[in-house]
Short mmCIF file of C-alpha atoms and ligand atoms in Angstrom, two decimals:
data_model
loop_
_atom_site.label_atom_id
_atom_site.label_comp_id
_atom_site.label_asym_id
_atom_site.label_seq_id
_atom_site.Cartn_x
_atom_site.Cartn_y
_atom_site.Cartn_z
CA MET C 1 67.12 191.74 11.32
CA LYS C 2 64.02 190.17 10.66
CA ALA C 3 63.87 186.26 11.03
CA ASP C 4 63.21 184.10 8.03
CA PRO C 5 61.16 181.09 9.02
CA ASN C 6 62.74 179.27 5.97
CA VAL C 7 66.30 180.07 7.21
CA GLU C 8 65.82 178.10 10.41
CA LYS C 9 63.96 175.10 8.61
CA SER C 10 66.37 174.77 6.03
CA PHE C 11 69.33 174.92 8.84
CA ALA C 12 67.47 171.95 10.77
CA LEU C 13 67.80 169.79 7.88
CA ALA C 14 71.23 170.96 7.31
CA ARG C 15 71.74 169.81 10.68
CA GLU C 16 70.50 166.63 10.63
CA ARG C 17 72.29 165.71 7.43
CA TYR C 18 75.54 166.81 9.00
CA ALA C 19 74.57 164.87 11.95
CA GLY C 20 74.67 161.95 10.25
CA LEU C 21 78.12 162.19 9.06
CA GLU C 22 79.13 163.24 12.56
CA VAL C 23 79.65 166.52 11.89
CA ASP C 24 78.41 169.07 14.76
CA THR C 25 77.29 172.15 12.90
CA GLY C 26 76.85 174.04 16.38
CA HIS C 27 80.24 173.48 17.06
CA ALA C 28 81.58 174.55 13.54
CA LEU C 29 79.53 177.81 13.85
CA ARG C 30 81.14 178.51 17.55
CA ILE C 31 84.42 178.24 16.07
CA LEU C 32 83.96 180.29 13.22
CA LYS C 33 82.54 183.06 15.29
CA THR C 34 86.08 183.15 17.28
CA VAL C 35 88.08 183.51 13.66
CA PRO C 36 89.05 187.19 12.61
CA VAL C 37 89.80 188.28 9.32
CA SER C 38 92.30 191.21 8.93
CA LEU C 39 90.40 193.67 6.26
CA HIS C 40 92.94 195.65 4.54
CA CYS C 41 92.49 199.30 4.71
CA TRP C 42 93.99 199.67 1.00
CA GLN C 43 91.14 198.07 -0.52
CA GLY C 44 88.76 201.37 0.44
CA ASP C 45 91.19 204.00 -1.83
CA ASP C 46 93.60 202.14 -3.86
CA VAL C 47 96.29 201.99 -2.20
CA GLY C 48 96.86 205.63 -2.32
CA GLY C 49 97.64 206.51 1.81
CA PHE C 50 97.17 209.88 3.34
CA GLU C 51 100.58 211.89 2.93
CA ASN C 52 99.76 213.65 0.04
CA PRO C 53 96.75 213.53 -1.92
CA GLY C 54 98.05 213.38 -5.57
CA ALA C 55 100.30 210.50 -4.64
CA THR C 56 101.09 207.82 -7.14
CA LEU C 57 101.14 204.13 -6.38
CA GLY C 58 104.71 202.56 -6.46
CA GLY C 59 106.72 199.39 -6.08
CA GLY C 60 105.10 197.48 -8.94
CA LEU C 61 101.44 197.66 -7.50
CA VAL C 62 98.62 198.44 -9.52
CA ALA C 63 95.08 198.95 -8.81
CA THR C 64 93.17 199.11 -12.14
CA GLY C 65 89.72 201.08 -12.63
CA ASN C 66 88.17 204.15 -11.85
CA TYR C 67 84.87 203.43 -9.91
CA PRO C 68 83.64 206.59 -8.28
CA GLY C 69 83.83 207.10 -4.55
CA ARG C 70 87.06 206.25 -3.66
CA ALA C 71 87.88 207.44 0.52
CA ARG C 72 89.89 210.65 0.18
CA THR C 73 90.38 210.95 3.98
CA PRO C 74 90.52 208.70 7.14
CA ASP C 75 87.09 209.55 8.31
CA GLU C 76 85.92 208.52 4.70
CA LEU C 77 87.81 205.37 4.93
CA ARG C 78 86.44 204.07 8.57
CA ALA C 79 82.83 205.00 7.48
CA ASP C 80 83.13 202.80 4.23
CA LEU C 81 85.04 200.22 6.55
CA GLU C 82 82.25 200.38 8.98
CA THR C 83 79.37 199.62 6.13
CA ALA C 84 81.37 196.68 5.12
CA LEU C 85 81.96 195.50 8.49
CA SER C 86 77.99 195.66 9.31
CA LEU C 87 77.68 193.03 6.55
CA ILE C 88 80.39 190.88 7.73
CA PRO C 89 79.69 188.19 10.24
CA GLY C 90 81.81 187.78 13.32
CA LYS C 91 84.46 190.43 15.03
CA HIS C 92 87.31 191.23 12.80
CA ARG C 93 90.51 193.07 12.63
CA LEU C 94 91.65 196.32 10.58
CA ASN C 95 94.72 196.06 8.53
CA LEU C 96 96.64 199.55 8.52
CA HIS C 97 99.51 200.58 5.89
CA ALA C 98 101.98 202.96 7.60
CA PHE C 99 101.24 205.77 4.91
CA TYR C 100 97.67 205.79 6.33
CA GLY C 101 98.75 207.87 9.38
CA GLU C 102 97.18 210.74 10.33
CA PHE C 103 99.33 213.63 10.18
CA GLY C 104 97.27 216.84 10.84
CA GLY C 105 98.33 218.29 7.26
CA ARG C 106 102.18 218.30 7.97
CA LYS C 107 104.60 216.64 6.17
CA VAL C 108 105.79 213.57 8.42
CA ASP C 109 108.32 211.25 6.51
CA ARG C 110 108.54 207.58 6.91
CA ASP C 111 111.39 207.75 9.25
CA GLU C 112 109.75 210.13 11.57
CA ILE C 113 106.09 208.83 12.14
CA THR C 114 104.99 207.53 15.78
CA PRO C 115 102.30 205.87 17.55
CA ASP C 116 100.80 209.32 17.98
CA HIS C 117 99.90 209.62 14.09
CA PHE C 118 97.94 206.38 14.69
CA LYS C 119 96.29 207.19 17.82
CA LYS C 120 92.63 207.89 16.06
CA TRP C 121 92.87 204.83 14.14
CA MET C 122 93.72 202.95 17.83
CA GLY C 123 90.62 204.46 19.45
CA TRP C 124 88.58 203.72 16.35
CA ALA C 125 89.39 200.04 16.33
CA LYS C 126 88.79 199.73 20.09
CA LYS C 127 85.22 201.67 20.21
CA ASN C 128 84.53 199.18 17.20
CA GLY C 129 85.57 195.79 18.92
CA LEU C 130 88.34 195.37 16.14
CA GLY C 131 91.90 194.08 16.45
CA MET C 132 94.42 195.82 14.54
CA ASP C 133 97.78 194.71 12.11
CA PHE C 134 100.21 196.91 10.79
CA ASN C 135 102.56 197.40 7.77
CA PRO C 136 105.74 199.53 7.03
CA THR C 137 104.95 201.32 3.51
CA CYS C 138 108.33 200.62 1.58
CA PHE C 139 106.81 201.93 -1.85
CA SER C 140 105.17 205.35 -3.25
CA HIS C 141 108.02 207.10 -1.75
CA PRO C 142 111.23 209.38 -3.87
CA LYS C 143 113.50 206.74 -1.61
CA ALA C 144 111.95 203.82 -3.06
CA ALA C 145 111.76 205.01 -6.60
CA ASP C 146 114.78 203.16 -8.10
CA GLY C 147 113.10 200.09 -7.03
CA PHE C 148 115.31 199.23 -3.93
CA THR C 149 114.63 199.84 0.01
CA LEU C 150 116.13 197.94 2.29
CA ALA C 151 118.66 196.05 -0.09
CA HIS C 152 119.48 199.38 -1.69
CA ARG C 153 123.42 199.63 -2.43
CA ASP C 154 123.27 203.07 -1.13
CA LYS C 155 124.16 202.64 2.93
CA ALA C 156 121.79 205.87 4.03
CA ILE C 157 118.93 204.54 2.13
CA ARG C 158 119.00 201.38 3.78
CA GLN C 159 119.20 203.38 6.98
CA PHE C 160 115.74 205.67 6.12
CA TRP C 161 113.89 202.17 5.68
CA ILE C 162 115.42 200.43 8.73
CA GLU C 163 114.40 203.49 10.79
CA HIS C 164 111.18 203.63 9.04
CA CYS C 165 110.50 199.70 9.88
CA VAL C 166 112.17 199.95 13.58
CA ARG C 167 109.45 202.82 13.94
CA CYS C 168 106.62 200.29 12.50
CA ARG C 169 107.47 197.59 15.31
CA GLU C 170 107.11 200.11 17.97
CA ILE C 171 103.70 201.31 16.17
CA GLY C 172 102.20 197.76 16.39
CA ALA C 173 103.43 197.19 19.92
CA ALA C 174 101.72 200.26 20.71
CA ILE C 175 98.68 198.94 18.83
CA GLY C 176 98.81 195.69 20.61
CA ARG C 177 98.94 197.22 24.18
CA ALA C 178 96.29 199.75 23.33
CA LEU C 179 93.73 196.81 21.85
CA ASP C 180 94.95 194.31 24.58
CA LYS C 181 95.77 191.83 21.61
CA PRO C 182 99.28 191.05 19.46
CA CYS C 183 99.44 193.39 16.36
CA VAL C 184 100.51 191.40 13.44
CA THR C 185 103.28 193.94 11.64
CA ASN C 186 103.72 192.43 7.98
CA LEU C 187 107.05 193.45 6.46
CA TRP C 188 106.68 193.50 1.97
CA ILE C 189 109.35 195.54 0.33
CA PRO C 190 109.53 195.60 -3.90
CA ASP C 191 113.39 195.67 -4.25
CA GLY C 192 114.06 193.50 -7.28
CA MET C 193 115.03 194.14 -10.95
CA LYS C 194 113.77 194.22 -14.47
CA ASP C 195 116.10 192.31 -16.01
CA THR C 196 118.70 189.41 -15.22
CA PRO C 197 120.82 191.09 -12.45
CA ALA C 198 124.78 190.44 -12.50
CA ASP C 199 124.77 189.97 -8.94
CA ARG C 200 122.08 188.19 -7.20
CA GLN C 201 124.05 187.71 -4.15
CA ALA C 202 124.90 190.87 -2.61
CA PRO C 203 121.42 192.73 -2.61
CA ARG C 204 120.10 189.41 -0.74
CA ALA C 205 123.36 189.67 1.78
CA ARG C 206 122.39 193.38 2.53
CA LEU C 207 118.54 192.69 2.96
CA ALA C 208 119.53 190.01 5.86
CA GLU C 209 121.23 192.41 7.32
CA SER C 210 118.77 194.98 7.20
CA LEU C 211 116.11 192.66 8.56
CA ASP C 212 118.73 191.96 11.62
CA ALA C 213 119.02 195.43 12.34
CA ILE C 214 115.21 195.72 12.37
CA PHE C 215 114.56 193.28 14.41
CA GLN C 216 117.49 193.76 16.76
CA LYS C 217 115.35 194.96 19.74
CA PRO C 218 113.30 192.51 21.28
CA VAL C 219 109.56 193.35 21.59
CA SER C 220 107.07 191.46 23.57
CA PRO C 221 105.11 188.73 21.18
CA LYS C 222 101.69 189.61 23.51
CA LEU C 223 102.15 193.14 21.75
CA ASN C 224 103.85 192.69 18.42
CA LEU C 225 104.37 189.70 16.09
CA ASP C 226 107.15 190.34 13.27
CA ALA C 227 105.78 188.68 9.96
CA VAL C 228 107.77 188.51 6.36
CA GLU C 229 106.10 188.81 3.34
CA PRO C 230 107.94 186.94 0.24
CA LYS C 231 107.15 187.45 -3.51
CA LEU C 232 108.14 185.65 -7.06
CA PHE C 233 107.74 188.91 -9.19
CA GLY C 234 106.46 192.11 -9.82
CA ILE C 235 105.93 194.74 -12.39
CA GLY C 236 109.55 195.98 -12.77
CA SER C 237 111.24 193.19 -10.95
CA GLU C 238 110.44 190.16 -13.57
CA SER C 239 113.55 188.76 -13.88
CA TYR C 240 114.79 188.92 -9.62
CA VAL C 241 112.87 189.67 -6.19
CA VAL C 242 115.44 190.19 -3.65
CA GLY C 243 112.82 188.80 -0.88
CA SER C 244 111.96 185.69 -2.48
CA HIS C 245 110.34 182.86 -1.20
CA GLU C 246 113.44 180.67 -0.25
CA PHE C 247 115.29 184.16 1.24
CA TYR C 248 112.41 184.41 3.48
CA LEU C 249 111.28 181.07 4.60
CA GLY C 250 115.16 180.51 5.64
CA TYR C 251 114.92 184.02 7.36
CA ALA C 252 111.78 183.01 8.91
CA VAL C 253 112.86 179.85 10.45
CA SER C 254 116.11 180.61 11.39
CA ARG C 255 114.88 183.82 13.26
CA GLN C 256 111.66 182.57 14.12
CA LYS C 257 109.75 185.08 12.31
CA LEU C 258 106.07 184.61 10.91
CA LEU C 259 106.13 183.81 7.44
CA CYS C 260 103.54 185.47 5.09
CA LEU C 261 102.48 183.41 2.27
CA ASP C 262 100.18 185.57 -0.53
CA ALA C 263 98.46 183.95 -2.71
CA GLY C 264 99.36 185.75 -5.72
CA HIS C 265 102.99 185.68 -5.17
CA TYR C 266 104.02 182.29 -6.61
CA HIS C 267 103.80 180.68 -10.30
CA PRO C 268 100.43 181.35 -11.61
CA THR C 269 99.58 177.46 -10.96
CA GLU C 270 101.36 177.14 -7.61
CA GLY C 271 98.92 177.53 -4.71
CA ILE C 272 99.88 178.11 -0.97
CA ALA C 273 97.38 175.80 0.40
CA ASP C 274 99.91 172.86 0.39
CA LYS C 275 102.79 175.42 1.86
CA ILE C 276 100.79 175.72 5.02
CA SER C 277 101.25 171.74 6.83
CA SER C 278 104.97 172.39 5.66
CA VAL C 279 106.23 175.70 6.82
CA LEU C 280 104.28 175.17 10.15
CA GLN C 281 106.57 172.12 10.87
CA PHE C 282 109.33 174.70 11.45
CA LEU C 283 107.06 177.89 12.51
CA PRO C 284 104.89 178.73 15.45
CA GLU C 285 102.80 180.78 13.41
CA ILE C 286 102.11 182.45 9.76
CA LEU C 287 100.41 184.73 8.17
CA LEU C 288 98.12 184.35 5.02
CA HIS C 289 97.67 187.26 2.47
CA VAL C 290 94.56 185.67 1.13
CA SER C 291 94.33 186.99 -2.50
CA ARG C 292 93.59 185.72 -6.02
CA GLY C 293 95.76 186.15 -9.09
CA VAL C 294 94.55 186.12 -12.52
CA ARG C 295 97.09 184.99 -14.91
CA TRP C 296 99.65 187.20 -12.52
CA ASP C 297 99.77 188.64 -9.15
CA SER C 298 96.56 190.95 -10.31
CA ASP C 299 95.02 191.12 -6.61
CA HIS C 300 91.79 190.45 -7.73
CA VAL C 301 88.90 190.31 -5.41
CA VAL C 302 88.66 186.68 -3.51
CA ILE C 303 86.11 184.47 -4.32
CA LEU C 304 85.14 180.85 -3.18
CA ASP C 305 87.11 179.24 -5.35
CA ASP C 306 89.02 176.55 -5.37
CA ASP C 307 92.06 177.65 -4.28
CA LEU C 308 90.45 179.49 -1.43
CA LEU C 309 88.87 176.04 -0.23
CA ALA C 310 92.16 174.56 -0.39
CA ILE C 311 93.69 177.35 2.01
CA ALA C 312 90.80 176.80 4.35
CA ARG C 313 90.89 173.16 4.49
CA GLU C 314 94.42 172.62 5.13
CA ILE C 315 94.23 175.18 7.94
CA VAL C 316 90.81 173.75 9.52
CA ALA C 317 91.55 169.87 9.07
CA ASN C 318 95.20 170.38 11.06
CA GLY C 319 93.70 172.18 13.57
CA PHE C 320 95.80 175.33 12.71
CA LEU C 321 93.04 178.18 13.23
CA GLY C 322 95.01 179.36 16.08
CA ARG C 323 98.95 179.39 14.52
CA VAL C 324 97.60 180.97 11.22
CA HIS C 325 96.65 184.80 11.10
CA LEU C 326 94.32 185.60 8.04
CA GLY C 327 94.77 189.00 6.14
CA LEU C 328 92.94 190.00 2.74
CA ASP C 329 95.09 191.33 0.30
CA TYR C 330 93.84 192.78 -3.07
CA PHE C 331 92.71 196.06 -4.54
CA ASP C 332 90.07 196.35 -7.16
CA ALA C 333 89.13 199.98 -8.27
CA SER C 334 86.90 198.88 -11.03
CA ILE C 335 83.88 198.13 -8.61
CA ASN C 336 81.97 199.48 -5.52
CA ARG C 337 85.02 199.35 -2.97
CA VAL C 338 82.74 198.43 0.02
CA ALA C 339 81.65 195.42 -1.97
CA ALA C 340 84.96 194.35 -2.84
CA TRP C 341 85.77 194.16 1.03
CA THR C 342 82.35 192.36 1.62
CA ILE C 343 82.87 189.68 -1.13
CA GLY C 344 86.22 188.71 -0.32
CA ALA C 345 85.82 188.96 3.91
CA ARG C 346 82.40 186.69 2.96
CA SER C 347 84.15 184.39 0.76
CA LEU C 348 86.38 183.97 3.22
CA LEU C 349 84.73 182.85 6.01
CA ARG C 350 82.13 180.79 3.72
CA ALA C 351 85.44 178.86 3.02
CA LEU C 352 86.22 178.44 6.16
CA LEU C 353 82.86 177.45 7.34
CA PHE C 354 83.06 174.69 4.53
CA ALA C 355 86.08 173.47 5.70
CA LEU C 356 84.45 173.21 9.64
CA LEU C 357 81.62 171.26 7.90
CA GLU C 358 84.27 168.64 6.27
CA PRO C 359 83.57 164.88 7.72
CA THR C 360 87.34 165.10 7.94
CA ALA C 361 87.48 161.70 10.40
CA ARG C 362 85.57 160.14 7.61
CA LEU C 363 88.21 160.84 4.73
CA ARG C 364 91.10 160.11 7.06
CA ALA C 365 89.70 156.37 8.30
CA ALA C 366 89.24 155.97 4.74
CA GLU C 367 92.70 156.96 4.10
CA ALA C 368 94.18 154.85 6.96
CA GLU C 369 92.83 152.08 5.62
CA GLY C 370 93.78 152.54 2.06
CA ASP C 371 90.59 153.33 0.73
CA TYR C 372 91.12 155.92 -1.61
CA THR C 373 88.05 154.81 -3.61
CA ALA C 374 85.83 156.11 -0.50
CA ARG C 375 88.20 159.06 -0.10
CA LEU C 376 87.58 160.49 -3.41
CA ALA C 377 83.84 159.68 -3.24
CA TRP C 378 83.30 161.55 -0.17
CA GLN C 379 85.48 164.44 -1.30
CA GLU C 380 83.19 164.62 -4.30
CA GLU C 381 80.00 163.85 -2.38
CA ILE C 382 80.83 166.86 0.34
CA LYS C 383 80.72 169.34 -2.39
CA THR C 384 76.95 169.29 -2.66
CA LEU C 385 76.06 169.10 1.22
CA PRO C 386 73.57 172.10 2.24
CA PHE C 387 76.42 174.25 3.28
CA GLY C 388 74.57 177.12 2.32
CA ALA C 389 71.85 176.49 4.84
CA VAL C 390 74.45 176.61 7.10
CA TRP C 391 75.87 179.93 5.97
CA ASN C 392 72.84 181.70 5.92
CA PHE C 393 71.80 180.86 9.34
CA TYR C 394 74.88 181.91 10.33
CA CYS C 395 74.54 185.45 9.04
CA ALA C 396 70.96 185.56 10.51
CA SER C 397 72.15 184.84 13.89
CA GLN C 398 74.77 187.19 13.83
CA ASN C 399 72.62 190.07 12.51
CA VAL C 400 74.34 190.59 9.31
CA PRO C 401 71.99 190.10 5.82
CA VAL C 402 71.57 186.73 4.72
CA GLY C 403 72.13 185.70 1.03
CA GLU C 404 72.48 188.47 -1.36
CA ALA C 405 70.63 190.75 0.93
CA TRP C 406 73.83 192.99 1.83
CA LEU C 407 73.94 194.10 -1.89
CA ALA C 408 70.99 196.23 -1.00
CA ALA C 409 73.23 197.80 2.02
CA VAL C 410 76.06 198.43 -0.45
CA LYS C 411 73.90 200.42 -3.04
CA ARG C 412 72.46 202.49 -0.22
CA HIS C 413 75.85 203.60 1.12
CA GLU C 414 77.00 204.14 -2.54
CA LYS C 415 73.67 206.44 -3.34
CA GLU C 416 73.92 208.06 0.13
CA VAL C 417 77.74 208.57 0.79
CA LEU C 418 80.13 207.62 -1.93
CA SER C 419 78.20 209.41 -4.72
CA LYS C 420 78.58 212.73 -3.23
CA ARG C 421 82.42 212.51 -3.19
CA ARG C 422 83.21 214.00 -6.25
C1 RNT D 501 102.75 193.02 -2.87
C2 RNT D 501 102.25 192.56 -1.49
C3 RNT D 501 101.92 193.36 -0.43
C4 RNT D 501 100.94 194.62 -0.80
C5 RNT D 501 100.65 195.31 0.29
C6 RNT D 501 100.00 196.48 0.31
O1 RNT D 501 102.84 192.34 -3.44
O2 RNT D 501 101.29 191.75 -1.40
O3 RNT D 501 101.34 193.14 0.87
O4 RNT D 501 99.75 194.19 -1.52
O5 RNT D 501 101.56 195.67 1.43
ZN1 ZN D 502 100.58 190.85 0.13
#
C-alpha cells in the first residue's frame, strides 16, 4: 500500500488532541488489533449452504434481493471471504454453519456429519490465520418443516436434532483442536408458533430437556464454548418462540453457557447494549450477534449507527473485551455480498475504535462528582473528535485500503470473479 503523507499528518494532530484528554491512541490501536470479529459465512450465499443446490431457506429466515454473483461452492465462498478479509484491518474469525460442510456430492444428513466434512474449512482457516466458530443448522430441512426441532412433540424428531447438535459440539471441539483456540458453537433453533399457543409450557420443558441432553458430555472450554441464542419472534413464529430471552437467560445462567445476544432479536426499539453489563454479572462470557433490524429482525448490513456505538461502548468502557465474543449476523442479497461483509466488519471495528478513544475516566469522574452537566457536555463533544484520522491511520498501518478505497477492490473482484458466475 502506498503511504499517504496526509494520513500520517492528520493522525499526528488527532493523537495530540486525544492526548490532551488523557486518551492514548497508540494504546487504543494496540488493543483494537487483538479483537477478532467472526465473519458469518452465510452472508456469502444468502444462507443457502452446500447440502443441495436448490435448497430453500427455512426457519423463518429470509434473504431478499437477487444481486448477481452469489457463491455456489465452498471454493467460491472462500475466494469471496479472502477478498473481504483483505479489506478488513486485523486478524479475524470465520463463523461456519453446519450445512456448509463439504460432502463430496454425497447425501450426508444432519445427524451424520463429522469433523471430516469440515477438514477443508479448518485447513483454509489455519492457512489464513483465522479462528473459527460453528453453528448447528436446525432449519432448511424436512425434519424442521413444521417449525419445530428440539422442542418437537415427536421424540424421534427431537432425537434427530439432539444428535445433530451433539455432533456439532464435537466438530466445534475438533476445530478448537485444529486451530489451537476455542470455537464458539452457537445454537439457534426456529421453534415457535404463528398464532396463540394453547400450551406455552410443554415445548419449553422439552427444549430444556433436549438442551441438557446435548450438553451432557463435558467438552473442554479450551476447545469449544457452547452458546444459546434467544429470539422474540420470527416469520411464522410471531406469537410464540419457545427459546425466548427469559428462557435462555435462565438456561445460560443455570448451566453456565454463553448467552448469545442478537441485536435484531428484541422489540424494534430495544437495544442489546444495556443487557451486556447485566448478563455479565452472572455469566463469565457472552456472544453477540451484531446485526441491524429495520422495523423487524430484517438482518440488514451493520452500519455505524447509535445502536452499534452503544454496544461497542458498553464492551470497551467496562473492560469486557475478553469476555464478549463478537460475530456478525445479517444477510443482504440486494448488494454485492463481499461489500456487505466489508461494510459490516469495518463498521464494527470503527465502533470499537470509537469506544477505545473515549475519555472514559473523564466521563466517570464527572458522574462520580454528580456533575451530570459536564458528563452530557463531554458525551456530545466526543462525537466530533478527530476519530476518522485515527481509523485511517489504523487501516494504513494494517495494510488495508484507507477510506473508501476498499470499494475499488470490491468492484474489481466483481468484474473479474462474481460476474462470471452465471
Ligand atoms: C436467526 C438467528 C441465527 C441465524 C443464523 C443463520 O434469527 O439470528 O443466528 O441468523 O444462524
Ligand atoms: Zn443471530
